[in-house]
């Protein structure tokens, strides 16, 4: 999950390369811990603090000191201490993240409902459940990633399994919502209203995730945007093709799209795990 480099991060990379191998490893873990645990903090502010600490450490190395003797803590504990001194992002960015989760959950609710029935039927329970599952899934993925770079080999395998398990539970939860007898606030979306609404949500969700990837410099989030685009496109194509050519043709299209989305999800998991473990988020 290689982040897009900014000028400040390139300067930080150049500084880290001047450290001794042991201190370089310690400082890379510190940076990764701050980025993973400080996802509600401004990344530029974190990088500024890291530059100051790296400069102090480089000067201390000339006197024969190491990162452990200078800072006196493990990278993860040091990251928590530094983050406690940095201001968190305001309600505006938090609201934006919440809106992104809501739009994603609403889109997924429509996607899983699209192949069922001649007319798409939605209800409040399905929509709220999908949003809640998406929020829980995002939290679970972030929490699993926070453990990856710092544990033993066995603990890392546990974090990998936890990451896959979170996504599996999220998918099973969506499937259970669709099959559960939901009765509150039902309403039907005839064609072409269903197509227009799904298409609009797909565009909004994709743009939101592309924006988040650009804003946070985490390039792999673009894969989430692409996966949502394909998932939304599959649902729209299924609705249009099923109406025009029958359910069998629509089922073929949605199978092709679903396989590609599955590939993107697997690619995202592998990339996130590798980059988190290599301290390259």
Short mmCIF file of N, CA and C in Angstrom, two decimals, residues 110-250:
data_model
loop_
_atom_site.label_atom_id
_atom_site.label_comp_id
_atom_site.label_asym_id
_atom_site.label_seq_id
_atom_site.Cartn_x
_atom_site.Cartn_y
_atom_site.Cartn_z
N UNK A 110 -27.86 -1.52 -2.26
CA UNK A 110 -28.54 -1.63 -3.55
C UNK A 110 -27.91 -2.70 -4.43
N UNK A 111 -26.57 -2.83 -4.34
CA UNK A 111 -25.88 -3.82 -5.16
C UNK A 111 -26.33 -5.23 -4.81
N UNK A 112 -26.40 -5.54 -3.50
CA UNK A 112 -26.78 -6.90 -3.11
C UNK A 112 -28.26 -7.16 -3.35
N UNK A 113 -29.06 -6.11 -3.42
CA UNK A 113 -30.48 -6.28 -3.65
C UNK A 113 -30.84 -6.32 -5.13
N UNK A 114 -29.94 -5.84 -5.99
CA UNK A 114 -30.24 -5.68 -7.42
C UNK A 114 -30.69 -6.97 -8.12
N UNK A 115 -30.03 -8.13 -7.87
CA UNK A 115 -30.44 -9.32 -8.62
C UNK A 115 -31.71 -9.99 -8.10
N UNK A 116 -32.34 -9.46 -7.05
CA UNK A 116 -33.47 -10.14 -6.42
C UNK A 116 -34.78 -9.48 -6.82
N UNK A 117 -35.60 -10.20 -7.53
CA UNK A 117 -36.92 -9.70 -7.87
C UNK A 117 -36.95 -8.89 -9.15
N UNK A 118 -38.14 -8.85 -9.75
CA UNK A 118 -38.31 -8.09 -10.99
C UNK A 118 -38.22 -6.59 -10.73
N UNK A 119 -38.66 -6.14 -9.53
CA UNK A 119 -38.57 -4.74 -9.15
C UNK A 119 -37.71 -4.65 -7.88
N UNK A 120 -36.75 -3.75 -7.88
CA UNK A 120 -35.89 -3.61 -6.72
C UNK A 120 -36.70 -3.07 -5.54
N UNK A 121 -36.61 -3.76 -4.40
CA UNK A 121 -37.32 -3.36 -3.20
C UNK A 121 -36.31 -3.09 -2.10
N UNK A 122 -36.37 -1.90 -1.54
CA UNK A 122 -35.47 -1.52 -0.47
C UNK A 122 -36.27 -1.23 0.79
N UNK A 123 -35.61 -1.19 1.92
CA UNK A 123 -36.27 -0.83 3.18
C UNK A 123 -35.24 -0.23 4.12
N UNK A 124 -35.72 0.42 5.15
CA UNK A 124 -34.85 1.15 6.08
C UNK A 124 -33.90 0.21 6.81
N UNK A 125 -34.37 -0.96 7.19
CA UNK A 125 -33.51 -1.90 7.92
C UNK A 125 -32.32 -2.33 7.09
N UNK A 126 -32.56 -2.62 5.81
CA UNK A 126 -31.47 -3.03 4.92
C UNK A 126 -30.45 -1.92 4.77
N UNK A 127 -30.92 -0.69 4.54
CA UNK A 127 -30.00 0.42 4.31
C UNK A 127 -29.18 0.72 5.57
N UNK A 128 -29.85 0.80 6.72
CA UNK A 128 -29.13 1.08 7.97
C UNK A 128 -28.18 -0.06 8.33
N UNK A 129 -28.62 -1.29 8.10
CA UNK A 129 -27.76 -2.44 8.39
C UNK A 129 -26.52 -2.45 7.53
N UNK A 130 -26.66 -2.12 6.24
CA UNK A 130 -25.51 -2.09 5.34
C UNK A 130 -24.52 -1.00 5.74
N UNK A 131 -25.04 0.16 6.16
CA UNK A 131 -24.16 1.24 6.61
C UNK A 131 -23.42 0.82 7.88
N UNK A 132 -24.13 0.21 8.83
CA UNK A 132 -23.49 -0.23 10.07
C UNK A 132 -22.43 -1.29 9.81
N UNK A 133 -22.73 -2.25 8.92
CA UNK A 133 -21.74 -3.28 8.59
C UNK A 133 -20.52 -2.68 7.91
N UNK A 134 -20.73 -1.71 7.04
CA UNK A 134 -19.60 -1.07 6.36
C UNK A 134 -18.73 -0.32 7.35
N UNK A 135 -19.36 0.40 8.29
CA UNK A 135 -18.59 1.11 9.31
C UNK A 135 -17.79 0.13 10.17
N UNK A 136 -18.44 -0.97 10.58
CA UNK A 136 -17.74 -1.97 11.39
C UNK A 136 -16.61 -2.62 10.60
N UNK A 137 -16.84 -2.88 9.30
CA UNK A 137 -15.80 -3.47 8.47
C UNK A 137 -14.60 -2.56 8.32
N UNK A 138 -14.84 -1.26 8.10
CA UNK A 138 -13.73 -0.31 7.97
C UNK A 138 -12.93 -0.24 9.27
N UNK A 139 -13.62 -0.21 10.41
CA UNK A 139 -12.92 -0.19 11.69
C UNK A 139 -12.11 -1.45 11.89
N UNK A 140 -12.67 -2.60 11.53
CA UNK A 140 -11.96 -3.87 11.69
C UNK A 140 -10.72 -3.95 10.83
N UNK A 141 -10.80 -3.45 9.60
CA UNK A 141 -9.63 -3.47 8.70
C UNK A 141 -8.53 -2.58 9.26
N UNK A 142 -8.89 -1.37 9.69
CA UNK A 142 -7.89 -0.46 10.26
C UNK A 142 -7.24 -1.07 11.50
N UNK A 143 -8.06 -1.68 12.37
CA UNK A 143 -7.53 -2.27 13.60
C UNK A 143 -6.59 -3.43 13.28
N UNK A 144 -6.93 -4.27 12.31
CA UNK A 144 -6.06 -5.39 11.93
C UNK A 144 -4.75 -4.88 11.35
N UNK A 145 -4.81 -3.85 10.52
CA UNK A 145 -3.59 -3.30 9.92
C UNK A 145 -2.68 -2.68 10.98
N UNK A 146 -3.25 -2.13 12.03
CA UNK A 146 -2.44 -1.51 13.08
C UNK A 146 -1.55 -2.53 13.79
N UNK A 147 -1.93 -3.81 13.77
CA UNK A 147 -1.16 -4.83 14.47
C UNK A 147 -0.05 -5.43 13.60
N UNK A 148 -0.16 -5.30 12.28
CA UNK A 148 0.69 -6.07 11.38
C UNK A 148 2.19 -5.80 11.51
N UNK A 149 2.64 -4.55 11.52
CA UNK A 149 4.09 -4.33 11.43
C UNK A 149 4.86 -4.62 12.71
N UNK A 150 4.19 -4.92 13.83
CA UNK A 150 4.87 -4.88 15.12
C UNK A 150 4.86 -6.21 15.88
N UNK A 151 4.13 -7.19 15.40
CA UNK A 151 4.04 -8.44 16.14
C UNK A 151 5.09 -9.45 15.72
N UNK A 152 5.08 -10.60 16.39
CA UNK A 152 5.93 -11.71 15.99
C UNK A 152 5.38 -12.33 14.72
N UNK A 153 6.10 -13.31 14.20
CA UNK A 153 5.62 -13.96 12.97
C UNK A 153 4.25 -14.59 13.18
N UNK A 154 4.07 -15.24 14.32
CA UNK A 154 2.76 -15.85 14.61
C UNK A 154 1.67 -14.79 14.73
N UNK A 155 2.00 -13.71 15.42
CA UNK A 155 1.01 -12.62 15.57
C UNK A 155 0.67 -11.99 14.23
N UNK A 156 1.63 -11.89 13.33
CA UNK A 156 1.35 -11.35 12.01
C UNK A 156 0.39 -12.23 11.23
N UNK A 157 0.59 -13.54 11.34
CA UNK A 157 -0.35 -14.45 10.68
C UNK A 157 -1.74 -14.31 11.30
N UNK A 158 -1.79 -14.09 12.60
CA UNK A 158 -3.08 -13.86 13.24
C UNK A 158 -3.75 -12.60 12.72
N UNK A 159 -2.96 -11.54 12.50
CA UNK A 159 -3.51 -10.29 11.97
C UNK A 159 -3.99 -10.47 10.54
N UNK A 160 -3.24 -11.24 9.75
CA UNK A 160 -3.67 -11.51 8.38
C UNK A 160 -5.02 -12.25 8.37
N UNK A 161 -5.09 -13.28 9.22
CA UNK A 161 -6.35 -14.04 9.30
C UNK A 161 -7.50 -13.16 9.79
N UNK A 162 -7.19 -12.25 10.73
CA UNK A 162 -8.22 -11.35 11.24
C UNK A 162 -8.72 -10.42 10.13
N UNK A 163 -7.79 -9.95 9.28
CA UNK A 163 -8.17 -9.08 8.18
C UNK A 163 -9.10 -9.79 7.21
N UNK A 164 -8.74 -11.02 6.85
CA UNK A 164 -9.61 -11.81 5.95
C UNK A 164 -10.93 -12.11 6.64
N UNK A 165 -10.87 -12.42 7.94
CA UNK A 165 -12.10 -12.72 8.67
C UNK A 165 -13.05 -11.55 8.74
N UNK A 166 -12.51 -10.34 8.92
CA UNK A 166 -13.36 -9.14 8.95
C UNK A 166 -14.11 -8.98 7.64
N UNK A 167 -13.40 -9.14 6.53
CA UNK A 167 -14.05 -8.98 5.22
C UNK A 167 -15.05 -10.11 4.96
N UNK A 168 -14.72 -11.34 5.42
CA UNK A 168 -15.65 -12.45 5.24
C UNK A 168 -16.93 -12.23 6.05
N UNK A 169 -16.79 -11.77 7.29
CA UNK A 169 -17.97 -11.48 8.11
C UNK A 169 -18.80 -10.35 7.53
N UNK A 170 -18.13 -9.38 6.93
CA UNK A 170 -18.84 -8.26 6.29
C UNK A 170 -19.69 -8.77 5.13
N UNK A 171 -19.11 -9.64 4.29
CA UNK A 171 -19.86 -10.19 3.15
C UNK A 171 -21.02 -11.05 3.65
N UNK A 172 -20.75 -11.91 4.65
CA UNK A 172 -21.82 -12.76 5.19
C UNK A 172 -22.93 -11.92 5.83
N UNK A 173 -22.54 -10.82 6.48
CA UNK A 173 -23.54 -9.94 7.07
C UNK A 173 -24.45 -9.32 6.03
N UNK A 174 -23.86 -8.88 4.91
CA UNK A 174 -24.68 -8.32 3.83
C UNK A 174 -25.63 -9.38 3.26
N UNK A 175 -25.10 -10.61 3.09
CA UNK A 175 -25.95 -11.69 2.57
C UNK A 175 -27.09 -12.00 3.54
N UNK A 176 -26.80 -11.99 4.84
CA UNK A 176 -27.84 -12.26 5.83
C UNK A 176 -28.90 -11.16 5.83
N UNK A 177 -28.48 -9.92 5.65
CA UNK A 177 -29.45 -8.81 5.60
C UNK A 177 -30.43 -8.99 4.46
N UNK A 178 -29.91 -9.41 3.31
CA UNK A 178 -30.77 -9.57 2.14
C UNK A 178 -31.78 -10.69 2.36
N UNK A 179 -31.34 -11.77 3.02
CA UNK A 179 -32.22 -12.94 3.22
C UNK A 179 -33.15 -12.78 4.41
N UNK A 180 -32.85 -11.86 5.32
CA UNK A 180 -33.67 -11.70 6.51
C UNK A 180 -35.01 -11.06 6.14
N UNK A 181 -36.11 -11.51 6.76
CA UNK A 181 -37.42 -10.92 6.44
C UNK A 181 -37.57 -9.51 7.00
N UNK A 182 -37.19 -8.52 6.21
CA UNK A 182 -37.24 -7.12 6.64
C UNK A 182 -38.58 -6.50 6.21
N UNK A 183 -39.17 -5.75 7.12
CA UNK A 183 -40.52 -5.25 6.85
C UNK A 183 -40.68 -3.76 7.09
N UNK A 184 -39.71 -3.10 7.69
CA UNK A 184 -39.87 -1.70 8.08
C UNK A 184 -39.50 -0.77 6.92
N UNK A 185 -40.39 0.15 6.60
CA UNK A 185 -40.07 1.20 5.62
C UNK A 185 -39.76 0.69 4.23
N UNK A 186 -40.51 -0.25 3.73
CA UNK A 186 -40.24 -0.78 2.39
C UNK A 186 -40.73 0.18 1.32
N UNK A 187 -39.96 0.24 0.23
CA UNK A 187 -40.41 0.99 -0.95
C UNK A 187 -39.78 0.38 -2.20
N UNK A 188 -40.52 0.45 -3.28
CA UNK A 188 -40.09 -0.15 -4.55
C UNK A 188 -39.46 0.91 -5.44
N UNK A 189 -38.44 0.49 -6.19
CA UNK A 189 -37.77 1.36 -7.15
C UNK A 189 -37.91 0.75 -8.55
N UNK A 190 -38.90 1.16 -9.32
CA UNK A 190 -39.05 0.61 -10.66
C UNK A 190 -37.97 1.12 -11.60
N UNK A 191 -37.81 0.41 -12.72
CA UNK A 191 -36.87 0.87 -13.74
C UNK A 191 -37.48 2.10 -14.41
N UNK A 192 -36.71 3.18 -14.74
CA UNK A 192 -35.26 3.32 -14.62
C UNK A 192 -34.79 4.02 -13.34
N UNK A 193 -35.68 4.21 -12.36
CA UNK A 193 -35.27 4.91 -11.15
C UNK A 193 -34.16 4.15 -10.42
N UNK A 194 -34.27 2.81 -10.40
CA UNK A 194 -33.24 2.02 -9.72
C UNK A 194 -31.88 2.18 -10.40
N UNK A 195 -31.88 2.21 -11.73
CA UNK A 195 -30.63 2.34 -12.48
C UNK A 195 -30.00 3.71 -12.23
N UNK A 196 -30.81 4.76 -12.28
CA UNK A 196 -30.29 6.11 -12.07
C UNK A 196 -29.74 6.28 -10.66
N UNK A 197 -30.46 5.75 -9.66
CA UNK A 197 -30.01 5.90 -8.28
C UNK A 197 -28.72 5.12 -8.03
N UNK A 198 -28.66 3.87 -8.52
CA UNK A 198 -27.45 3.08 -8.34
C UNK A 198 -26.28 3.71 -9.07
N UNK A 199 -26.52 4.17 -10.29
CA UNK A 199 -25.45 4.80 -11.05
C UNK A 199 -24.92 6.05 -10.36
N UNK A 200 -25.85 6.85 -9.81
CA UNK A 200 -25.43 8.06 -9.10
C UNK A 200 -24.62 7.74 -7.86
N UNK A 201 -25.09 6.77 -7.07
CA UNK A 201 -24.35 6.38 -5.86
C UNK A 201 -22.99 5.80 -6.20
N UNK A 202 -22.91 5.06 -7.31
CA UNK A 202 -21.63 4.49 -7.73
C UNK A 202 -20.62 5.60 -8.03
N UNK A 203 -21.06 6.60 -8.78
CA UNK A 203 -20.17 7.71 -9.13
C UNK A 203 -19.72 8.46 -7.87
N UNK A 204 -20.67 8.77 -6.98
CA UNK A 204 -20.35 9.51 -5.77
C UNK A 204 -19.38 8.72 -4.88
N UNK A 205 -19.66 7.41 -4.69
CA UNK A 205 -18.80 6.59 -3.84
C UNK A 205 -17.40 6.47 -4.42
N UNK A 206 -17.30 6.26 -5.73
CA UNK A 206 -15.99 6.12 -6.36
C UNK A 206 -15.19 7.42 -6.23
N UNK A 207 -15.83 8.55 -6.50
CA UNK A 207 -15.14 9.84 -6.39
C UNK A 207 -14.68 10.06 -4.95
N UNK A 208 -15.53 9.68 -3.98
CA UNK A 208 -15.18 9.88 -2.57
C UNK A 208 -13.94 9.07 -2.19
N UNK A 209 -13.85 7.82 -2.64
CA UNK A 209 -12.69 7.00 -2.30
C UNK A 209 -11.45 7.45 -3.06
N UNK A 210 -11.60 7.89 -4.31
CA UNK A 210 -10.46 8.46 -5.03
C UNK A 210 -9.95 9.70 -4.30
N UNK A 211 -10.88 10.52 -3.82
CA UNK A 211 -10.49 11.72 -3.07
C UNK A 211 -9.76 11.35 -1.79
N UNK A 212 -10.25 10.34 -1.07
CA UNK A 212 -9.60 9.92 0.17
C UNK A 212 -8.19 9.40 -0.12
N UNK A 213 -8.02 8.66 -1.21
CA UNK A 213 -6.68 8.18 -1.58
C UNK A 213 -5.75 9.35 -1.85
N UNK A 214 -6.25 10.37 -2.54
CA UNK A 214 -5.43 11.55 -2.83
C UNK A 214 -5.14 12.35 -1.56
N UNK A 215 -6.15 12.49 -0.71
CA UNK A 215 -6.01 13.33 0.49
C UNK A 215 -5.06 12.70 1.51
N UNK A 216 -5.11 11.37 1.64
CA UNK A 216 -4.29 10.69 2.65
C UNK A 216 -2.98 10.17 2.07
N UNK A 217 -2.81 10.26 0.74
CA UNK A 217 -1.61 9.76 0.06
C UNK A 217 -1.48 8.24 0.18
N UNK A 218 -2.60 7.54 0.34
CA UNK A 218 -2.60 6.07 0.40
C UNK A 218 -3.15 5.58 -0.93
N UNK A 219 -2.24 5.23 -1.82
CA UNK A 219 -2.62 4.95 -3.20
C UNK A 219 -3.52 3.74 -3.34
N UNK A 220 -3.37 2.75 -2.44
CA UNK A 220 -4.15 1.52 -2.59
C UNK A 220 -5.64 1.74 -2.35
N UNK A 221 -6.02 2.86 -1.74
CA UNK A 221 -7.45 3.15 -1.59
C UNK A 221 -8.12 3.34 -2.94
N UNK A 222 -7.33 3.63 -3.98
CA UNK A 222 -7.89 3.70 -5.33
C UNK A 222 -8.51 2.37 -5.73
N UNK A 223 -7.95 1.26 -5.21
CA UNK A 223 -8.50 -0.06 -5.52
C UNK A 223 -9.90 -0.21 -4.96
N UNK A 224 -10.16 0.38 -3.78
CA UNK A 224 -11.51 0.35 -3.22
C UNK A 224 -12.48 1.07 -4.16
N UNK A 225 -12.05 2.24 -4.67
CA UNK A 225 -12.89 3.00 -5.58
C UNK A 225 -13.19 2.20 -6.85
N UNK A 226 -12.17 1.54 -7.39
CA UNK A 226 -12.36 0.74 -8.61
C UNK A 226 -13.30 -0.43 -8.34
N UNK A 227 -13.12 -1.10 -7.18
CA UNK A 227 -13.99 -2.23 -6.84
C UNK A 227 -15.45 -1.78 -6.72
N UNK A 228 -15.68 -0.61 -6.11
CA UNK A 228 -17.05 -0.10 -5.99
C UNK A 228 -17.62 0.26 -7.35
N UNK A 229 -16.77 0.80 -8.23
CA UNK A 229 -17.23 1.12 -9.59
C UNK A 229 -17.69 -0.14 -10.31
N UNK A 230 -16.91 -1.21 -10.20
CA UNK A 230 -17.29 -2.46 -10.86
C UNK A 230 -18.52 -3.08 -10.20
N UNK A 231 -18.60 -3.01 -8.88
CA UNK A 231 -19.77 -3.57 -8.20
C UNK A 231 -21.03 -2.81 -8.60
N UNK A 232 -20.95 -1.48 -8.57
CA UNK A 232 -22.12 -0.69 -8.98
C UNK A 232 -22.47 -0.90 -10.43
N UNK A 233 -21.45 -0.98 -11.30
CA UNK A 233 -21.71 -1.20 -12.73
C UNK A 233 -22.34 -2.56 -12.97
N UNK A 234 -21.92 -3.57 -12.18
CA UNK A 234 -22.51 -4.90 -12.34
C UNK A 234 -24.00 -4.88 -12.00
N UNK A 235 -24.35 -4.15 -10.91
CA UNK A 235 -25.76 -4.07 -10.51
C UNK A 235 -26.59 -3.33 -11.55
N UNK A 236 -26.06 -2.22 -12.06
CA UNK A 236 -26.77 -1.47 -13.10
C UNK A 236 -26.93 -2.30 -14.35
N UNK A 237 -25.86 -2.99 -14.76
CA UNK A 237 -25.93 -3.82 -15.97
C UNK A 237 -26.91 -4.97 -15.80
N UNK A 238 -26.94 -5.53 -14.59
CA UNK A 238 -27.88 -6.63 -14.35
C UNK A 238 -29.31 -6.15 -14.49
N UNK A 239 -29.63 -5.00 -13.87
CA UNK A 239 -30.99 -4.49 -13.94
C UNK A 239 -31.40 -4.21 -15.38
N UNK A 240 -30.52 -3.57 -16.14
CA UNK A 240 -30.84 -3.22 -17.53
C UNK A 240 -30.96 -4.46 -18.40
N UNK A 241 -30.00 -5.40 -18.24
CA UNK A 241 -29.99 -6.59 -19.10
C UNK A 241 -31.13 -7.54 -18.74
N UNK A 242 -31.42 -7.67 -17.45
CA UNK A 242 -32.52 -8.55 -17.05
C UNK A 242 -33.85 -8.04 -17.60
N UNK A 243 -34.02 -6.70 -17.61
CA UNK A 243 -35.26 -6.14 -18.16
C UNK A 243 -35.34 -6.32 -19.67
N UNK A 244 -34.19 -6.20 -20.33
CA UNK A 244 -34.19 -6.22 -21.79
C UNK A 244 -34.10 -7.63 -22.37
N UNK A 245 -33.27 -8.50 -21.75
CA UNK A 245 -32.99 -9.80 -22.36
C UNK A 245 -33.34 -10.99 -21.49
N UNK A 246 -33.78 -10.75 -20.27
CA UNK A 246 -34.13 -11.85 -19.39
C UNK A 246 -33.09 -12.07 -18.30
N UNK A 247 -33.47 -12.74 -17.22
CA UNK A 247 -32.59 -12.91 -16.06
C UNK A 247 -31.31 -13.68 -16.37
N UNK A 248 -31.34 -14.64 -17.32
CA UNK A 248 -30.14 -15.44 -17.57
C UNK A 248 -29.00 -14.58 -18.10
N UNK A 249 -29.32 -13.65 -19.00
CA UNK A 249 -28.29 -12.77 -19.53
C UNK A 249 -27.75 -11.86 -18.43
N UNK A 250 -28.63 -11.35 -17.61
CA UNK A 250 -28.19 -10.50 -16.51
C UNK A 250 -27.34 -11.26 -15.52
#
